[in-house]
Amino acid sequence: MKKWYHQYFRGVKPLMTYEILVWLVYVCIYKWATFAEETHVPRLRTNFPMPELILYAIGTTLYIIPYYRWIGAKLLEKRRFVWLFFVTILYFWFVPKYCSYVVASVFQAVSHNPLTIPFYNSQVRMFERLIFAPQLQLQFLLTDMMAFFSVMFMRYATQNERKRSNLEKEHLALQLDTLKAQLHPHFLFNTLNSIYGMSITGAKDTPAYILKLSDMMRYILYDCRHHAVDLEKDIAFLDNYMQMEQKRYPAAHIDFQMPATPIPAISIAPLMLIPFMENVFKHGAHRVVDDAFIRGELVVNEEELVFELENSVMPVTPMQRGPYGGVGIENVKKRLALYYPNRHRLQIEQTDTIYSVHLTIQLKA
């Protein structure tokens, strides 16, 4: 609930603040000051703040709320630009002067202030002429349109950005589900084969590896359903995965240093590091060469996470060389850009014999 509230009001709060400022600065101050400076009521400006005149300024501006909140906003959202053009002309040709006439008549009837009664009388006479004349109310029409069109377009832009962000997150969530689905079968089968071999030889640590596998599958199935998980759990999953693969390739020179200090209580997007580790064991030279190596380090503190990994690869000809990592790495890049914009640095280098990854994530915004 708290996360949803934050996502929804992240764009709404600044928009509401801007809209309130338009009403305060433009309507309650600018229009009030203009009314107070009317030449036929010279003493109004000496009776600041004249709350009655502020209410009059607000009343004569209420007509624009249905337009920028609903009519124009809906047409703009549906991209009916031709309709928006003609509806705008018709709306601002008729509605402002009729609304202002009604408001001026109401204030003329209820006002008992000798300073404002002549002002309301003049306003009523002016709007009576405009109602039956084929012309616009130009006194505040253009400034009203400029002020509140900006609110309408800001609302439109904010809604589009929120929709785009939600679609992108949903797309990446689907990609994460795909990544987990890809990780399940071949990892599960390979690990079960390794545990099966251990059980045949009577290895004493077979139950421990069965327990590790159970923990890993539970993490994938349950914890990774959320957008963020405990960093400690994600690192534990990575450690278990590495130990499982190390058991499969006992001849490989594997040296990966996990954090020695207690892991801080920080959340991270799930399965962000595992594609790199998976590719190491999937494409590394250790599968066919006994003296191949895999080495790296994971360093974590309250501020950042640093992940370094490199492995030896089989020499390939220029015709054989292709992208290393494929969909999994591209998925990580997109998720990093979404969840850690301007807070991460990813460097991937590949030579004929070595593939290396250096990833830094700023954990606190």
Short mmCIF file of C-alpha atoms in Angstrom, two decimals:
data_model
loop_
_atom_site.label_atom_id
_atom_site.label_comp_id
_atom_site.label_asym_id
_atom_site.label_seq_id
_atom_site.Cartn_x
_atom_site.Cartn_y
_atom_site.Cartn_z
CA MET A 1 0.00 0.00 0.00
CA LYS A 2 2.77 2.41 0.90
CA LYS A 3 4.63 1.65 -2.33
CA TRP A 4 1.49 2.19 -4.41
CA TYR A 5 0.86 5.51 -2.62
CA HIS A 6 4.39 6.64 -3.37
CA GLN A 7 4.20 5.69 -7.05
CA TYR A 8 0.80 7.35 -7.55
CA PHE A 9 1.49 10.61 -5.74
CA ARG A 10 5.05 10.96 -7.02
CA GLY A 11 3.71 12.86 -10.06
CA VAL A 12 0.41 14.08 -8.58
CA LYS A 13 1.81 16.13 -5.70
CA PRO A 14 3.88 18.53 -7.86
CA LEU A 15 0.93 18.90 -10.25
CA MET A 16 -1.49 19.71 -7.43
CA THR A 17 1.00 22.21 -6.02
CA TYR A 18 1.34 23.92 -9.41
CA GLU A 19 -2.44 24.03 -9.87
CA ILE A 20 -2.93 25.58 -6.43
CA LEU A 21 -0.23 28.16 -7.18
CA VAL A 22 -2.02 29.12 -10.41
CA TRP A 23 -5.21 29.75 -8.45
CA LEU A 24 -3.43 31.68 -5.71
CA VAL A 25 -1.03 33.77 -7.79
CA TYR A 26 -3.01 34.29 -10.98
CA VAL A 27 -6.62 34.33 -9.76
CA CYS A 28 -6.40 35.55 -6.17
CA ILE A 29 -3.62 38.07 -6.70
CA TYR A 30 -3.36 39.07 -10.37
CA LYS A 31 -7.09 39.19 -11.14
CA TRP A 32 -7.84 40.77 -7.76
CA ALA A 33 -5.23 43.46 -8.40
CA THR A 34 -6.68 44.12 -11.85
CA PHE A 35 -10.19 44.48 -10.46
CA ALA A 36 -8.89 46.69 -7.65
CA GLU A 37 -7.28 49.01 -10.18
CA GLU A 38 -10.51 49.60 -12.09
CA THR A 39 -10.58 53.33 -12.76
CA HIS A 40 -14.24 53.76 -11.88
CA VAL A 41 -13.64 52.32 -8.38
CA PRO A 42 -10.40 54.06 -7.34
CA ARG A 43 -10.74 53.44 -3.58
CA LEU A 44 -10.74 49.62 -3.82
CA ARG A 45 -6.95 49.43 -3.78
CA THR A 46 -6.87 51.22 -0.42
CA ASN A 47 -8.96 48.50 1.26
CA PHE A 48 -6.63 45.51 0.93
CA PRO A 49 -7.23 42.64 0.89
CA MET A 50 -10.94 43.06 0.05
CA PRO A 51 -11.91 39.34 0.46
CA GLU A 52 -15.16 39.94 -1.38
CA LEU A 53 -13.26 40.92 -4.52
CA ILE A 54 -11.02 37.85 -4.22
CA LEU A 55 -14.14 35.67 -4.12
CA TYR A 56 -15.43 37.49 -7.19
CA ALA A 57 -12.18 36.76 -9.04
CA ILE A 58 -12.47 33.08 -8.14
CA GLY A 59 -16.16 32.99 -9.16
CA THR A 60 -15.50 34.44 -12.60
CA THR A 61 -12.79 31.82 -13.17
CA LEU A 62 -14.77 28.75 -12.14
CA TYR A 63 -16.03 28.34 -15.71
CA ILE A 64 -12.67 26.96 -16.84
CA ILE A 65 -12.59 24.04 -14.38
CA PRO A 66 -14.84 21.72 -16.44
CA TYR A 67 -12.69 22.41 -19.49
CA TYR A 68 -9.16 21.82 -18.20
CA ARG A 69 -10.21 19.10 -15.75
CA TRP A 70 -12.56 17.01 -17.92
CA ILE A 71 -13.59 18.20 -21.42
CA GLY A 72 -10.24 19.33 -22.82
CA ALA A 73 -8.33 16.80 -20.73
CA LYS A 74 -10.36 13.85 -22.07
CA LEU A 75 -10.07 14.96 -25.70
CA LEU A 76 -6.36 15.47 -25.24
CA GLU A 77 -5.97 12.06 -23.60
CA LYS A 78 -7.82 10.40 -26.51
CA ARG A 79 -5.77 12.46 -28.99
CA ARG A 80 -8.87 13.93 -30.62
CA PHE A 81 -7.04 17.06 -31.66
CA VAL A 82 -9.54 18.23 -34.31
CA TRP A 83 -12.40 17.91 -31.83
CA LEU A 84 -10.26 19.65 -29.22
CA PHE A 85 -9.76 22.62 -31.56
CA PHE A 86 -13.45 23.16 -32.34
CA VAL A 87 -14.67 22.40 -28.82
CA THR A 88 -12.15 24.91 -27.44
CA ILE A 89 -13.40 27.66 -29.77
CA LEU A 90 -17.06 27.01 -28.93
CA TYR A 91 -16.42 26.67 -25.20
CA PHE A 92 -14.46 29.90 -24.81
CA TRP A 93 -16.77 31.82 -27.15
CA PHE A 94 -19.87 31.27 -25.03
CA VAL A 95 -19.13 29.91 -21.56
CA PRO A 96 -16.85 32.64 -20.07
CA LYS A 97 -19.21 35.56 -20.67
CA TYR A 98 -22.32 33.66 -19.53
CA CYS A 99 -20.54 32.47 -16.38
CA SER A 100 -19.18 35.95 -15.64
CA TYR A 101 -22.63 37.49 -16.15
CA VAL A 102 -24.21 35.08 -13.67
CA VAL A 103 -21.43 35.61 -11.09
CA ALA A 104 -21.55 39.41 -11.47
CA SER A 105 -25.37 39.36 -11.08
CA VAL A 106 -25.12 37.27 -7.91
CA PHE A 107 -22.52 39.59 -6.34
CA GLN A 108 -24.55 42.63 -7.41
CA ALA A 109 -27.57 41.21 -5.61
CA VAL A 110 -25.85 40.18 -2.37
CA SER A 111 -23.23 42.91 -1.97
CA HIS A 112 -23.88 45.69 0.55
CA ASN A 113 -20.46 47.34 0.27
CA PRO A 114 -20.82 50.84 -1.23
CA LEU A 115 -17.31 50.52 -2.67
CA THR A 116 -18.03 47.41 -4.70
CA ILE A 117 -21.66 47.95 -5.76
CA PRO A 118 -20.72 50.37 -8.61
CA PHE A 119 -18.08 47.88 -9.75
CA TYR A 120 -20.58 44.99 -9.93
CA ASN A 121 -23.11 47.23 -11.71
CA SER A 122 -20.55 48.06 -14.38
CA GLN A 123 -19.59 44.39 -14.72
CA VAL A 124 -23.23 43.34 -15.20
CA ARG A 125 -23.80 46.02 -17.87
CA MET A 126 -20.65 44.98 -19.70
CA PHE A 127 -21.56 41.27 -19.75
CA GLU A 128 -25.14 42.04 -20.80
CA ARG A 129 -23.74 43.69 -23.92
CA LEU A 130 -21.36 40.77 -24.56
CA ILE A 131 -24.06 38.10 -24.24
CA PHE A 132 -26.00 39.51 -27.18
CA ALA A 133 -22.93 40.54 -29.19
CA PRO A 134 -20.90 38.22 -31.48
CA GLN A 135 -17.64 38.90 -29.69
CA LEU A 136 -15.45 37.40 -27.00
CA GLN A 137 -14.81 38.45 -23.44
CA LEU A 138 -11.20 39.49 -23.92
CA GLN A 139 -10.43 41.08 -20.56
CA PHE A 140 -9.09 37.88 -19.00
CA LEU A 141 -9.81 35.26 -21.66
CA LEU A 142 -6.27 34.93 -23.05
CA THR A 143 -4.58 34.94 -19.65
CA ASP A 144 -7.11 32.40 -18.33
CA MET A 145 -6.35 30.13 -21.26
CA MET A 146 -2.57 30.49 -20.88
CA ALA A 147 -2.65 29.82 -17.13
CA PHE A 148 -4.97 26.82 -17.13
CA PHE A 149 -3.88 25.31 -20.43
CA SER A 150 -0.49 24.91 -18.79
CA VAL A 151 -2.17 22.94 -15.97
CA MET A 152 -4.05 20.78 -18.46
CA PHE A 153 -0.95 19.96 -20.51
CA MET A 154 1.09 19.28 -17.39
CA ARG A 155 -1.61 16.86 -16.24
CA TYR A 156 -1.58 15.20 -19.67
CA ALA A 157 2.21 14.87 -19.65
CA THR A 158 2.22 13.52 -16.09
CA GLN A 159 -0.40 10.89 -16.91
CA ASN A 160 1.49 9.81 -20.03
CA GLU A 161 4.73 9.52 -18.12
CA ARG A 162 3.05 7.50 -15.38
CA LYS A 163 1.47 5.17 -17.95
CA ARG A 164 4.78 4.77 -19.76
CA SER A 165 6.57 3.99 -16.51
CA ASN A 166 3.93 1.46 -15.47
CA LEU A 167 4.03 -0.25 -18.86
CA GLU A 168 7.80 -0.40 -18.71
CA LYS A 169 7.71 -1.91 -15.24
CA GLU A 170 5.09 -4.44 -16.31
CA HIS A 171 7.20 -5.33 -19.33
CA LEU A 172 10.29 -5.82 -17.21
CA ALA A 173 8.27 -7.83 -14.69
CA LEU A 174 7.30 -10.15 -17.55
CA GLN A 175 10.94 -10.33 -18.57
CA LEU A 176 11.85 -11.23 -14.99
CA ASP A 177 9.24 -13.98 -15.03
CA THR A 178 10.74 -15.20 -18.30
CA LEU A 179 14.20 -15.13 -16.74
CA LYS A 180 12.97 -17.18 -13.79
CA ALA A 181 11.23 -19.60 -16.13
CA GLN A 182 14.47 -20.03 -18.10
CA LEU A 183 16.44 -20.44 -14.90
CA HIS A 184 14.16 -23.12 -13.46
CA PRO A 185 14.48 -26.03 -15.93
CA HIS A 186 18.14 -26.26 -16.86
CA PHE A 187 19.39 -25.18 -13.43
CA LEU A 188 17.07 -27.63 -11.70
CA PHE A 189 17.98 -30.52 -14.01
CA ASN A 190 21.72 -29.86 -13.81
CA THR A 191 21.62 -29.53 -10.03
CA LEU A 192 19.52 -32.65 -9.62
CA ASN A 193 22.00 -34.56 -11.80
CA SER A 194 24.85 -33.35 -9.61
CA ILE A 195 23.01 -34.32 -6.42
CA TYR A 196 22.13 -37.68 -7.97
CA GLY A 197 25.83 -38.30 -8.70
CA MET A 198 26.70 -37.32 -5.13
CA SER A 199 24.11 -39.72 -3.76
CA ILE A 200 25.49 -42.60 -5.86
CA THR A 201 29.01 -42.03 -4.53
CA GLY A 202 27.67 -41.71 -1.00
CA ALA A 203 28.90 -38.15 -0.47
CA LYS A 204 28.22 -36.98 3.07
CA ASP A 205 27.24 -33.46 2.00
CA THR A 206 24.38 -34.65 -0.25
CA PRO A 207 21.65 -33.62 2.26
CA ALA A 208 23.24 -30.18 2.60
CA TYR A 209 23.05 -29.62 -1.15
CA ILE A 210 19.47 -30.83 -1.27
CA LEU A 211 18.67 -28.24 1.41
CA LYS A 212 20.49 -25.53 -0.61
CA LEU A 213 18.47 -26.43 -3.68
CA SER A 214 15.25 -26.25 -1.66
CA ASP A 215 16.16 -22.77 -0.37
CA MET A 216 16.98 -21.56 -3.87
CA MET A 217 13.73 -22.81 -5.37
CA ARG A 218 11.76 -21.25 -2.52
CA TYR A 219 13.52 -17.93 -3.15
CA ILE A 220 12.70 -17.98 -6.86
CA LEU A 221 9.10 -19.06 -6.42
CA TYR A 222 8.10 -16.78 -3.53
CA ASP A 223 10.53 -13.95 -2.76
CA CYS A 224 11.16 -12.98 -6.38
CA ARG A 225 7.48 -12.20 -6.93
CA HIS A 226 8.16 -8.78 -5.40
CA HIS A 227 9.90 -5.82 -7.03
CA ALA A 228 12.47 -5.73 -4.22
CA VAL A 229 13.93 -8.37 -1.92
CA ASP A 230 16.31 -8.38 1.03
CA LEU A 231 19.86 -8.00 -0.19
CA GLU A 232 20.96 -10.74 2.21
CA LYS A 233 18.59 -13.26 0.58
CA ASP A 234 19.71 -12.34 -2.93
CA ILE A 235 23.36 -12.79 -1.97
CA ALA A 236 22.57 -16.09 -0.26
CA PHE A 237 20.92 -17.29 -3.46
CA LEU A 238 23.99 -16.25 -5.46
CA ASP A 239 26.29 -18.03 -3.00
CA ASN A 240 24.25 -21.24 -3.14
CA TYR A 241 24.17 -21.13 -6.93
CA MET A 242 27.95 -20.75 -7.09
CA GLN A 243 28.50 -23.64 -4.67
CA MET A 244 26.16 -25.85 -6.69
CA GLU A 245 28.01 -25.13 -9.92
CA GLN A 246 31.38 -25.48 -8.21
CA LYS A 247 30.33 -28.96 -7.16
CA ARG A 248 29.62 -29.78 -10.80
CA TYR A 249 33.06 -28.58 -11.95
CA PRO A 250 35.49 -29.54 -9.16
CA ALA A 251 38.54 -29.17 -11.44
CA ALA A 252 37.88 -25.53 -12.29
CA HIS A 253 39.81 -22.80 -10.47
CA ILE A 254 36.94 -20.92 -8.84
CA ASP A 255 37.69 -18.04 -6.51
CA PHE A 256 34.73 -15.79 -5.80
CA GLN A 257 34.81 -13.77 -2.59
CA MET A 258 31.49 -13.15 -0.86
CA PRO A 259 31.04 -10.24 1.61
CA ALA A 260 32.79 -11.02 4.88
CA THR A 261 30.92 -8.43 6.95
CA PRO A 262 27.22 -8.67 7.90
CA ILE A 263 24.95 -7.71 5.02
CA PRO A 264 23.12 -4.39 5.64
CA ALA A 265 19.33 -4.49 5.82
CA ILE A 266 18.77 -3.06 2.34
CA SER A 267 16.42 -4.11 -0.46
CA ILE A 268 17.47 -4.75 -4.05
CA ALA A 269 15.75 -5.76 -7.28
CA PRO A 270 15.79 -9.60 -7.36
CA LEU A 271 18.00 -11.74 -9.59
CA MET A 272 20.08 -8.79 -10.75
CA LEU A 273 23.43 -10.58 -10.43
CA ILE A 274 22.58 -14.18 -11.23
CA PRO A 275 22.55 -13.78 -15.07
CA PHE A 276 26.26 -12.86 -14.98
CA MET A 277 27.08 -15.83 -12.76
CA GLU A 278 24.94 -18.12 -14.88
CA ASN A 279 26.70 -17.06 -18.09
CA VAL A 280 30.08 -17.70 -16.50
CA PHE A 281 29.22 -21.33 -15.85
CA LYS A 282 27.32 -21.68 -19.10
CA HIS A 283 29.95 -20.30 -21.49
CA GLY A 284 33.21 -20.48 -19.53
CA ALA A 285 36.20 -22.52 -20.66
CA HIS A 286 36.06 -24.62 -17.47
CA ARG A 287 33.56 -26.88 -19.19
CA VAL A 288 36.24 -28.27 -21.49
CA VAL A 289 39.57 -27.14 -19.98
CA ASP A 290 40.68 -28.22 -16.51
CA ASP A 291 42.88 -25.20 -15.77
CA ALA A 292 40.24 -22.60 -16.64
CA PHE A 293 39.43 -20.03 -14.00
CA ILE A 294 36.49 -18.09 -12.58
CA ARG A 295 37.23 -15.33 -10.14
CA GLY A 296 35.47 -12.35 -8.74
CA GLU A 297 34.31 -10.48 -5.69
CA LEU A 298 31.15 -9.00 -4.22
CA VAL A 299 31.56 -6.02 -1.88
CA VAL A 300 28.57 -4.48 -0.11
CA ASN A 301 28.16 -1.62 2.32
CA GLU A 302 25.37 0.78 3.29
CA GLU A 303 25.92 2.95 0.23
CA GLU A 304 26.79 0.72 -2.70
CA LEU A 305 27.21 -2.76 -4.11
CA VAL A 306 30.25 -3.64 -6.20
CA PHE A 307 30.20 -6.85 -8.24
CA GLU A 308 33.27 -8.00 -10.20
CA LEU A 309 33.50 -11.21 -12.17
CA GLU A 310 35.80 -12.57 -14.85
CA ASN A 311 36.38 -15.94 -16.41
CA SER A 312 38.44 -17.56 -19.11
CA VAL A 313 36.72 -18.37 -22.39
CA MET A 314 37.63 -20.59 -25.29
CA PRO A 315 39.42 -18.78 -28.14
CA VAL A 316 37.11 -18.25 -31.09
CA THR A 317 37.57 -17.11 -34.65
CA PRO A 318 36.04 -13.80 -35.83
CA MET A 319 33.37 -15.81 -37.68
CA GLN A 320 32.38 -17.64 -34.48
CA ARG A 321 32.32 -14.61 -32.21
CA GLY A 322 28.87 -13.48 -31.17
CA PRO A 323 27.13 -11.76 -28.29
CA TYR A 324 28.03 -13.25 -24.92
CA GLY A 325 25.16 -13.46 -22.49
CA GLY A 326 22.22 -12.89 -24.81
CA VAL A 327 18.75 -12.14 -23.48
CA GLY A 328 19.65 -12.46 -19.79
CA ILE A 329 22.26 -9.69 -19.90
CA GLU A 330 20.00 -7.42 -21.95
CA ASN A 331 17.29 -7.98 -19.38
CA VAL A 332 19.65 -6.92 -16.59
CA LYS A 333 20.63 -3.75 -18.48
CA LYS A 334 16.99 -2.72 -18.89
CA ARG A 335 16.16 -3.46 -15.27
CA LEU A 336 19.18 -1.51 -14.06
CA ALA A 337 18.09 1.48 -16.15
CA LEU A 338 14.58 1.28 -14.68
CA TYR A 339 15.28 0.58 -11.00
CA TYR A 340 18.63 2.38 -10.66
CA PRO A 341 18.65 5.29 -13.13
CA ASN A 342 21.86 7.32 -12.80
CA ARG A 343 22.76 5.11 -9.84
CA HIS A 344 24.63 2.27 -11.53
CA ARG A 345 27.65 1.68 -13.72
CA LEU A 346 28.03 -1.50 -15.77
CA GLN A 347 31.21 -2.33 -17.68
CA ILE A 348 31.47 -5.50 -19.74
CA GLU A 349 34.68 -6.37 -21.58
CA GLN A 350 35.47 -9.36 -23.75
CA THR A 351 38.74 -10.43 -25.31
CA ASP A 352 39.72 -13.64 -27.09
CA THR A 353 40.41 -15.38 -23.78
CA ILE A 354 38.76 -13.40 -20.94
CA TYR A 355 35.28 -12.09 -20.24
CA SER A 356 34.86 -9.61 -17.38
CA VAL A 357 32.02 -7.76 -15.70
CA HIS A 358 32.18 -4.79 -13.34
CA LEU A 359 28.91 -3.56 -11.85
CA THR A 360 28.42 -0.82 -9.27
CA ILE A 361 24.99 0.01 -7.83
CA GLN A 362 24.30 2.93 -5.55
CA LEU A 363 21.89 1.37 -3.03
CA LYS A 364 20.62 4.65 -1.59
CA ALA A 365 19.01 7.29 -3.79
#
